Coordinates of C-alpha atoms in Angstrom, one line a residue:
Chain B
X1 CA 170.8 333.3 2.9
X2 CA 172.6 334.5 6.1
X3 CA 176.1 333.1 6.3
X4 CA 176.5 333.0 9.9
X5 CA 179.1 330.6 12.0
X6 CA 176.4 327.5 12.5
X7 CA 172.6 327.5 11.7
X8 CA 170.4 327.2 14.6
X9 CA 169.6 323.8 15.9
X10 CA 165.7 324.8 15.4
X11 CA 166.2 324.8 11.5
X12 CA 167.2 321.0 11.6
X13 CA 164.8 319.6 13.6
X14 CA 161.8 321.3 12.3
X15 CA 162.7 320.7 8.7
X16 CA 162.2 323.4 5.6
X17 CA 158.7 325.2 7.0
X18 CA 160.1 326.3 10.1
X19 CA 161.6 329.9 9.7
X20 CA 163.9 331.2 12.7
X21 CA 162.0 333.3 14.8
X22 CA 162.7 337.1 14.5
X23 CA 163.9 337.2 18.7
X24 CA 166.6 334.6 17.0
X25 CA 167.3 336.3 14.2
X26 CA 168.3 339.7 15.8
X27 CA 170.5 337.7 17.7
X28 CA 172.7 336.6 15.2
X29 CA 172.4 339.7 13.4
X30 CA 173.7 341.2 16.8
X31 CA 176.6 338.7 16.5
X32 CA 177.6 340.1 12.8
X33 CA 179.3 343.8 12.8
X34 CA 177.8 344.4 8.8
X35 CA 174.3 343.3 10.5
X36 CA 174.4 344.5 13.5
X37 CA 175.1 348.1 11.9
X38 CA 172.8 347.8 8.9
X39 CA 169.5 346.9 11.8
X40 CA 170.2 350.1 14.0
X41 CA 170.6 352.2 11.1
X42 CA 167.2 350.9 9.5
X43 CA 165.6 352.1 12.7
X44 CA 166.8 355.5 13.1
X45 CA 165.3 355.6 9.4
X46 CA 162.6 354.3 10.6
X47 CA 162.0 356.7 13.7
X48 CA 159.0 359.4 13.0
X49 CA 159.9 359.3 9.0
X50 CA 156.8 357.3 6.8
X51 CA 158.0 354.9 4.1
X52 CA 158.8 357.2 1.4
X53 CA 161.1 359.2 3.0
X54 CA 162.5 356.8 4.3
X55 CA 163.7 355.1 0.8
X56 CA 164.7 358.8 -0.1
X57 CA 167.2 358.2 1.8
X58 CA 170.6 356.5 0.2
X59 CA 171.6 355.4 3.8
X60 CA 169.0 354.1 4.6
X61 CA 168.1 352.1 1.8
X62 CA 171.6 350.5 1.6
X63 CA 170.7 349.3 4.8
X64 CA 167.6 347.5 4.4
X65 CA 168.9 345.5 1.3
X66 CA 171.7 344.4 4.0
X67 CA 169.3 343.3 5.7
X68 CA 167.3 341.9 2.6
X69 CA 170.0 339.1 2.8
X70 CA 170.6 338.3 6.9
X71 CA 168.2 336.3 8.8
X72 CA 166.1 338.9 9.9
X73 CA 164.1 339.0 6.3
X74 CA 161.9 336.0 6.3
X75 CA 161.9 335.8 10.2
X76 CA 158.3 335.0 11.7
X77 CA 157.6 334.7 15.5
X78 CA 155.4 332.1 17.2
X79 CA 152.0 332.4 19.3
X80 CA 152.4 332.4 22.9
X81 CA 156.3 331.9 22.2
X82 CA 158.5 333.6 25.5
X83 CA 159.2 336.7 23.6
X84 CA 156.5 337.3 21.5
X85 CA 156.5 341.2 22.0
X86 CA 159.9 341.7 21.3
X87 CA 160.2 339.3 18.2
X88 CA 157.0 341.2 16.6
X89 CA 158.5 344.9 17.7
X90 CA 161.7 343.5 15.5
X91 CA 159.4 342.0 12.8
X92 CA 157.7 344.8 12.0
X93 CA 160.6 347.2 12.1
X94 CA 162.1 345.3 8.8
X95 CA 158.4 344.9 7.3
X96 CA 157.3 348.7 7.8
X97 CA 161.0 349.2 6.4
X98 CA 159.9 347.2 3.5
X99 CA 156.2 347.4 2.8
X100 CA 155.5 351.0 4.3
X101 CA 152.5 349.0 6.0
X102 CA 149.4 351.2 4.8
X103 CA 147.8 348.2 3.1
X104 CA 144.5 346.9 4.1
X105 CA 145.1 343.3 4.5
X106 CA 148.8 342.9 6.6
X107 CA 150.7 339.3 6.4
X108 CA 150.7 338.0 9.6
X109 CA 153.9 338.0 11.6
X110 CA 152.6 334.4 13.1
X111 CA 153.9 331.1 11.7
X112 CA 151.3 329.2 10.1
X113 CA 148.8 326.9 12.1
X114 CA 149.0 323.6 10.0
X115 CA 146.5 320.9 10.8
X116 CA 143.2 321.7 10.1
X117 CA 141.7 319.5 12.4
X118 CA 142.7 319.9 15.7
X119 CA 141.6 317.7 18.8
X120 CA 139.7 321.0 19.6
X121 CA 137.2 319.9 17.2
X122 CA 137.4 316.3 18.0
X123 CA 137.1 317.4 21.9
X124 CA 133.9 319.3 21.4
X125 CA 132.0 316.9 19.1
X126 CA 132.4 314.2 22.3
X127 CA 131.4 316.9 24.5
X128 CA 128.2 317.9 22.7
X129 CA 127.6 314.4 21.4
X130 CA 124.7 313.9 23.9
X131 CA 120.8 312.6 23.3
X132 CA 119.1 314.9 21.6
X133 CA 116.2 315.3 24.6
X134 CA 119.0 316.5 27.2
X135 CA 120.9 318.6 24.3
X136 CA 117.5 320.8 23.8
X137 CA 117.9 322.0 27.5
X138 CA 121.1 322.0 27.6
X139 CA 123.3 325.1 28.1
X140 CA 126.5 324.5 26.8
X141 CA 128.0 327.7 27.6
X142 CA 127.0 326.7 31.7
X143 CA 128.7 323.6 30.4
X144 CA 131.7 325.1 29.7
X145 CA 132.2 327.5 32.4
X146 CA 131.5 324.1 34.4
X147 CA 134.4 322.6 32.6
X148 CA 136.4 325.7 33.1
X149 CA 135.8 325.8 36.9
X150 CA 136.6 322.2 37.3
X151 CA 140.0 322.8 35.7
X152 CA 142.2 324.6 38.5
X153 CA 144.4 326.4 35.6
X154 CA 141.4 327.7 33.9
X155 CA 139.3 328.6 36.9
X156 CA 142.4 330.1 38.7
X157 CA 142.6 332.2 35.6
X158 CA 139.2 333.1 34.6
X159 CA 138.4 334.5 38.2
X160 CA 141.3 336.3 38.3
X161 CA 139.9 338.1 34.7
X162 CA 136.7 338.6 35.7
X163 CA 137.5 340.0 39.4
X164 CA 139.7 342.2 37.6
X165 CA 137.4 343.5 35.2
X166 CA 134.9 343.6 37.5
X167 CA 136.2 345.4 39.7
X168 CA 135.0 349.3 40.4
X169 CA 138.2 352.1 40.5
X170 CA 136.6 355.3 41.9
X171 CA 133.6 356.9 40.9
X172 CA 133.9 358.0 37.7
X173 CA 135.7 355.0 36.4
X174 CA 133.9 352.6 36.8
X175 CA 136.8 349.6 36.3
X176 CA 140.5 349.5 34.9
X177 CA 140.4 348.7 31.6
X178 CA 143.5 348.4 30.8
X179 CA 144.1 346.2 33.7
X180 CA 141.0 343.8 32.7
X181 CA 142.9 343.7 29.3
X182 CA 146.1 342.9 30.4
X183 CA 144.1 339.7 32.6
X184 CA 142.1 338.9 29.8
X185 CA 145.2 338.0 27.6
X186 CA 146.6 336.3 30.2
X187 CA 143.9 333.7 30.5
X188 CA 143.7 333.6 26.8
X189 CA 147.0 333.1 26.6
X190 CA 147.7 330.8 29.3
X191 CA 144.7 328.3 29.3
X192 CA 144.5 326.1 26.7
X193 CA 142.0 326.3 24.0
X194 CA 140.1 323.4 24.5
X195 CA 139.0 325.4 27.4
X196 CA 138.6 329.1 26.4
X197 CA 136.8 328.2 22.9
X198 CA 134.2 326.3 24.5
X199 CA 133.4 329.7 26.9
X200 CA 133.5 331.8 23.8
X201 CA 132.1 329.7 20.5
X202 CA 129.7 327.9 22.7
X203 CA 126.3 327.2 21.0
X204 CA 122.9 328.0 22.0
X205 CA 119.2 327.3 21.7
X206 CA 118.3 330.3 24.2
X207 CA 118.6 333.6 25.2
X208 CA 120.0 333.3 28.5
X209 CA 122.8 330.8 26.8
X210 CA 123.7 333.2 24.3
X211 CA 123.8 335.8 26.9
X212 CA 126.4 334.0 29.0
X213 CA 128.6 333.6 25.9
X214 CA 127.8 337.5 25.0
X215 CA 129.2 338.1 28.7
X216 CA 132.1 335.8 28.9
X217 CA 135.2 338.6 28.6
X218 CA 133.5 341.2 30.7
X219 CA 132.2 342.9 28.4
X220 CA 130.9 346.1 30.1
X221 CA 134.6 346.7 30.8
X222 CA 136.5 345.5 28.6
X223 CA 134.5 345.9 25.0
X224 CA 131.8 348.8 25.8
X225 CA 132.8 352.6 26.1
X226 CA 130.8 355.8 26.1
X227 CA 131.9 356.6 22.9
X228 CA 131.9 354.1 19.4
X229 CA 134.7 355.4 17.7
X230 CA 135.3 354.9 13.8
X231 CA 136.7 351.5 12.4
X232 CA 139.5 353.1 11.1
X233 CA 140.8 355.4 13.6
X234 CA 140.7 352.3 15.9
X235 CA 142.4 350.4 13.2
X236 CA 145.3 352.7 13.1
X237 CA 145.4 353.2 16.9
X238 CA 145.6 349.2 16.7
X239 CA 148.9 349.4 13.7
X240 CA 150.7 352.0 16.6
X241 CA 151.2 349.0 18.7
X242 CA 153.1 345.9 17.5
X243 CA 150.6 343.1 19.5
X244 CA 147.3 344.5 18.2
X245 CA 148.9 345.1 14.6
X246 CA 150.4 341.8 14.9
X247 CA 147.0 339.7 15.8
X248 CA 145.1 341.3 13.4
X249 CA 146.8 341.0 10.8
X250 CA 147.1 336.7 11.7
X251 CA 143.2 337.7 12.0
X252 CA 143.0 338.9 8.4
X253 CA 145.5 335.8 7.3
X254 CA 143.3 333.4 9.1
X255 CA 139.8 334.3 8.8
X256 CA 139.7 336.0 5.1
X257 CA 136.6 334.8 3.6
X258 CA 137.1 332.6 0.4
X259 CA 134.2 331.4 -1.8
X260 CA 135.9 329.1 -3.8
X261 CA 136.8 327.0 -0.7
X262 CA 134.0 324.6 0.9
X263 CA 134.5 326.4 4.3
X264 CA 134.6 329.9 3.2
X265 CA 138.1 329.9 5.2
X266 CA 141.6 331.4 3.1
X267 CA 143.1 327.9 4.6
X268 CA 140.1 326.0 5.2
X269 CA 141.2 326.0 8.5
X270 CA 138.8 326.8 11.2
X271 CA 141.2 326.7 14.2
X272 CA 143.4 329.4 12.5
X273 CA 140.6 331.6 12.3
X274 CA 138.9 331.0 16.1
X275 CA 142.5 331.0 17.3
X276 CA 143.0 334.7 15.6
X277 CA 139.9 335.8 16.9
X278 CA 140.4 334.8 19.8
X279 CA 144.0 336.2 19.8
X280 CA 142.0 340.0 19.6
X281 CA 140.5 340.2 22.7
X282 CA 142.3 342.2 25.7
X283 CA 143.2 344.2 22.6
X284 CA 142.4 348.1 21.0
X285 CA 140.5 345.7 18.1
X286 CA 138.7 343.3 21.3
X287 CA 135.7 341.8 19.1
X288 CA 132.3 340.6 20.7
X289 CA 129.2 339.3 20.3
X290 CA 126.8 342.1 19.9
X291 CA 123.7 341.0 21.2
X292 CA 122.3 337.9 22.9
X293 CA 120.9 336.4 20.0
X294 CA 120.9 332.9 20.0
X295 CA 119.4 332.6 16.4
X296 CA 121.4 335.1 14.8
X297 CA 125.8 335.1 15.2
X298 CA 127.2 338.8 14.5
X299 CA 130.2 339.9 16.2
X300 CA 132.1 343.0 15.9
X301 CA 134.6 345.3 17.3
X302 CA 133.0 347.8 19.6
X303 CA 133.3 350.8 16.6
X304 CA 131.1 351.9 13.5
X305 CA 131.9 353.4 10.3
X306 CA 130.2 356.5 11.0
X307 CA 132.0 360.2 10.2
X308 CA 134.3 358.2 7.8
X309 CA 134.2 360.4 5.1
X310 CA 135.2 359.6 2.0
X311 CA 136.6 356.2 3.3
X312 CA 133.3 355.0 3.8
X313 CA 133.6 352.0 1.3
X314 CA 137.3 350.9 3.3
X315 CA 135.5 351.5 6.5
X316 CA 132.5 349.1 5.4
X317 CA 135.1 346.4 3.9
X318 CA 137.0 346.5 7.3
X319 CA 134.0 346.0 9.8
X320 CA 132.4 343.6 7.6
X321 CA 135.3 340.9 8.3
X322 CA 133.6 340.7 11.6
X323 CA 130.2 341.2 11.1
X324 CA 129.6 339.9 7.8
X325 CA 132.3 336.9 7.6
X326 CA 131.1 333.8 5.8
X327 CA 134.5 332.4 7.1
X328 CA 134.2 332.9 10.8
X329 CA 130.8 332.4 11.2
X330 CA 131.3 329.2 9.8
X331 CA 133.7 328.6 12.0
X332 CA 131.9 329.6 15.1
X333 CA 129.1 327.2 14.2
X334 CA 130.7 324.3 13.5
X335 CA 132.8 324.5 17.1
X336 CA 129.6 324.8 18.7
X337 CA 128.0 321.9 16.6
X338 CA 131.5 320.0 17.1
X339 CA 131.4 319.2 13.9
X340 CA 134.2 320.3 13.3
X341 CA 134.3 320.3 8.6
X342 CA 131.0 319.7 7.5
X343 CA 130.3 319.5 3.7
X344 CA 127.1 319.8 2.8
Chain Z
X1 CA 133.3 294.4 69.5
X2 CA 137.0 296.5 69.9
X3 CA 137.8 295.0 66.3
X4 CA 134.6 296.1 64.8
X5 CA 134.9 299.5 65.8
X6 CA 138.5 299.3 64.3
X7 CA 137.0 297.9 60.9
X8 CA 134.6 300.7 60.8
X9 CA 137.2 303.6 61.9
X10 CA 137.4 306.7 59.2
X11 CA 139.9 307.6 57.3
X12 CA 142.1 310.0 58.8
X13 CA 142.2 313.4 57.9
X14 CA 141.8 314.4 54.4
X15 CA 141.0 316.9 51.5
X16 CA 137.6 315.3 49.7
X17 CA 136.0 317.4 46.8
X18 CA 132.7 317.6 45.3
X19 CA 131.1 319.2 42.4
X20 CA 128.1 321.5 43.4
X21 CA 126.5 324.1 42.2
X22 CA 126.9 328.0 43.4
X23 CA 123.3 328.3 44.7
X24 CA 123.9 324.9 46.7
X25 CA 126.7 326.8 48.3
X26 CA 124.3 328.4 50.2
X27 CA 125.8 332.0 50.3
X28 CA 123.0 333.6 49.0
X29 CA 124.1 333.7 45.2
X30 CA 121.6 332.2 42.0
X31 CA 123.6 331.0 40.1
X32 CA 124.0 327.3 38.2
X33 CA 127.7 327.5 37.2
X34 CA 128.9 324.4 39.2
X35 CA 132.5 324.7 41.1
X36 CA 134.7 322.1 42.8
X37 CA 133.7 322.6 46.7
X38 CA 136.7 321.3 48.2
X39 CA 136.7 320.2 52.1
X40 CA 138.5 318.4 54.8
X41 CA 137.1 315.6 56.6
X42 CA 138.2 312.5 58.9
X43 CA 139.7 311.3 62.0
X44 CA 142.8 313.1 64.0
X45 CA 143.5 310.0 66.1
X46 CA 146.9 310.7 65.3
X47 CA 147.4 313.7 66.8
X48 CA 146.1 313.6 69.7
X49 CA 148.7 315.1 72.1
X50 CA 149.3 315.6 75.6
X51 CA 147.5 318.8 75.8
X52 CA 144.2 316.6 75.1
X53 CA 144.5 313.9 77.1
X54 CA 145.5 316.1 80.2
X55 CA 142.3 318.1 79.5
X56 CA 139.9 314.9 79.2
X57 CA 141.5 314.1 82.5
X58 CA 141.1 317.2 84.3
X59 CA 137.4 317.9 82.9
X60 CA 136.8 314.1 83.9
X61 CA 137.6 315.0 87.5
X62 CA 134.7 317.8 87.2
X63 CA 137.9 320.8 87.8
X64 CA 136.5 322.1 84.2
X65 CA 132.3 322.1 84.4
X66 CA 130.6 325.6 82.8
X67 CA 133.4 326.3 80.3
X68 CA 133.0 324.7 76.5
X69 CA 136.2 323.0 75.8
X70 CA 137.7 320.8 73.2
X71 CA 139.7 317.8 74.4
X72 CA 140.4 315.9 70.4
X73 CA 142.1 317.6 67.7
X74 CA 139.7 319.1 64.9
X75 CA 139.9 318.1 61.3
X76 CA 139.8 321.9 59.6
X77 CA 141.9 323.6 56.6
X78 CA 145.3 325.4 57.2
X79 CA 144.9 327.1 54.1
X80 CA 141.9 328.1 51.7
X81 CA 141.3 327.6 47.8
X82 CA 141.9 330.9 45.6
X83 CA 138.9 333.2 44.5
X84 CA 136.2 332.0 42.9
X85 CA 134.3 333.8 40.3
X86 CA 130.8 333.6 38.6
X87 CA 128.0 335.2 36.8
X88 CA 124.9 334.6 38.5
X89 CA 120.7 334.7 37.1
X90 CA 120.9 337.9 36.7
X91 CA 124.2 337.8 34.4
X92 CA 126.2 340.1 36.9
X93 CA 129.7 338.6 38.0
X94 CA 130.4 338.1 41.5
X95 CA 133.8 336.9 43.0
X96 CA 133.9 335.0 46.6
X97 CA 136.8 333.9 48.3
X98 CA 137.9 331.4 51.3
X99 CA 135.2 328.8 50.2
X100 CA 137.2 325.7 49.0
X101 CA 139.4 324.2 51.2
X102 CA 143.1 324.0 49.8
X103 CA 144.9 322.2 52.4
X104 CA 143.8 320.2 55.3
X105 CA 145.2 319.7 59.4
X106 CA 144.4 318.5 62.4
X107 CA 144.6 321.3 65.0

């Protein structure tokens, strides 16, 4: 335990599951000479040197078990929060330092989501609580872009998306990806989720339905390419950048298939998983539907597990948590049923 | 008869909103995604100013006969609602702007 001059105000309030964000943490390491020295050596270790190295080195390993004991170990950071890039750059500077970070399922750097049922769920079973004779010609996806457009945050928010991704750059490109990324996260960020999960776990009893949900984040600019590249060269190019590392990994925490719980979920949480999911998109890893299928409920990242080469069976593990995911189908379905839990 | 036209007077002018769908919009777009078309509408009594009771005057005394003019204040918006995007029957997105009012005047 850090011995610093006060603990933060956050600690107290929030009782014993709340751990100081890592934005936080740095700063009282900053405050603390022994700290303060200890974090910008770990770094330079760090820099362009992989994990063994690294712990070659005397120096360097002298300064991560200073930092073992300051606030910085144990730090988390918190969706959405006001500097959520810079808490997860310093988060996963102390857990590279410590883990190497070459395993195939990563902790997340998020706090945990605790309630399980969410007035999400309770929202959407009002919604889609309707008599069954309107309900089978019924689009709920129109629905929720209805919902959506009738909201000024969300509509503000969702046209500015889609006129961004829809928007042509020259002739050869035919939009800004990156650009329709950055606006993508924004609105997913931004607009709450009573909103946004109703556009993307919508349900539906017909093609053009599921073809609305299939389109909702743009997806001939912001999913497709000319080329699929391989899941795990897209995973790696994912780990090179704190966000996408950071989401994914909450993705992996959250939506981990377990057969030994009723909903399939790690937590049975639903929430946690659609909020991960959801937390992908406008990223290297943005997932999708991948047809307009109304009957069927695959969704995937846009890359295959073709030329992997003796990684074939990793490759195969790492796709199937989208395609093949008893935990976020599950999920999916019972949003768009607004069921919510359903045990039987 | 002065008091029952005061009884029946509009409101004065006003942003009113109404939920409709794109195709009703009557731009030429198919699509069902409904929006909030918001408009302005009522009376500018209020602000009538000089300018339009000198030009009912002089129009009255036949000086102004061929030209169109306007002698009451117009209920119209001073500013417009921000873009609004959809994806129409054909599942391509389209993004129109300037048709919601934001903000409503007499002018």
């Amino acid at each position: 335990v850090w011995a610093g001059p006060s603990p933060p105000a956050a600690l107290d309030l929030q009782g014993w599951q709340t751990s100081v964000d890592c934005a936080r943490a740095n700063e009282l390491c900053a405050a603390e000479p022994g700290c303060s020295s200890s974090y910008r050596t770990l770094r330079q270790c760090l820099a362009g040197r992989d994990h063994n190295t690294m712990l070659g080195n005397r120096e360097c390993r002298a300064a991560l078990e200073v930092l073992q004991g300051s606030a910085l170990y144990g730090c988390r950071c918190k969706r959405k929060m006001k500097k959520e890039l810079l808490c997860l750059q310093i988060y996963w500077s102390i857990h590279l330092g410590l883990a190497g970070g070459e395993e195939f399922y990563e902790a997340s750097p998020y706090e945990p989501i605790t309630s399980p049922l969410s007035d999400v769920f309770r929202l959407a079973s009002i919604v889609s609580g309707t008599d069954p004779v309107a309900n089978s010609r019924s689009n709920h996806c129109l629905d929720a872009a209805k919902a959506c457009n009738l909201n000024d945050n969300c509509k503000r928010l969702r046209s500015a998306y889609i006129s961004t991704c829809n928007k042509g750059v020259s002739a050869t490109e035919h939009c800004s990806r990156r650009k329709c990324h950055k606006a993508l996260r924004h609105f997913f960020d931004r607009v709450p989720s009573e909103y946004t999960h109703r556009l993307l776990f919508c349900s539906c009893k017909s093609q053009a339905c599921a073809e609305r949900r299939r389109q909702a984040i743009v997806p001939y600019c912001s999913y497709e390419e000319k080329e699929k590249p391989n899941c795990l060269a897209l995973r790696s190019q994912c780990r090179a950048e704190p966000l996408c590392r950071s989401r994914l990994a909450d993705f992996h925490t959250n939506c981990q298939a377990f057969h030994q719980f009723l909903t399939s979920c790690s937590r049975d949480n639903y929430q946690a998983c659609l909020g991960s999911y959801t937390g992908l998109i406008g990223l290297d890893m943005t997932p999708n539907y991948v047809d307009a299928s109304f009957s069927s409920l695959v969704v995937s990242p846009w890359c295959s597990c073709r030329g992997s080469g003796n990684m074939e069976e990793e490759c195969e593990k790492f796709l199937k948590d989208f395609t093949e995911n008893p935990c976020l189908r599950n999920a999916i379905q019972a949003f768009g049923n607004g069921t919510g839990l359903t045990f039987s | 008869n002065r008091m029952k036209r005061a009884k029946t007077r509009h409101k004065p002018c006003s942003l009113k909103e109404l939920e409709v769908t794109i195709s009703e919009l009557g731009l030429g777009y198919d699509s069902d995604e409904t929006v909030l078309f918001r408009y302005c509408s009522g009376t500018c009594d209020s602000a009538v100013r000089n300018y339009d009771i000198s030009l009912k005057n002089v129009r009255s005394m036949r000086k102004i006969r061929k030209e169109k003019v306007r002698a009451r204040p117009c209920c119209r918006p001073l500013s417009y609602d921000d873009d609004v995007s959809f994806l129409d029957a054909g599942n391509r997105y389209y993004t129109v702007n300037e048709v919601s009012a934001k903000e409503c005047g007499c002018v």
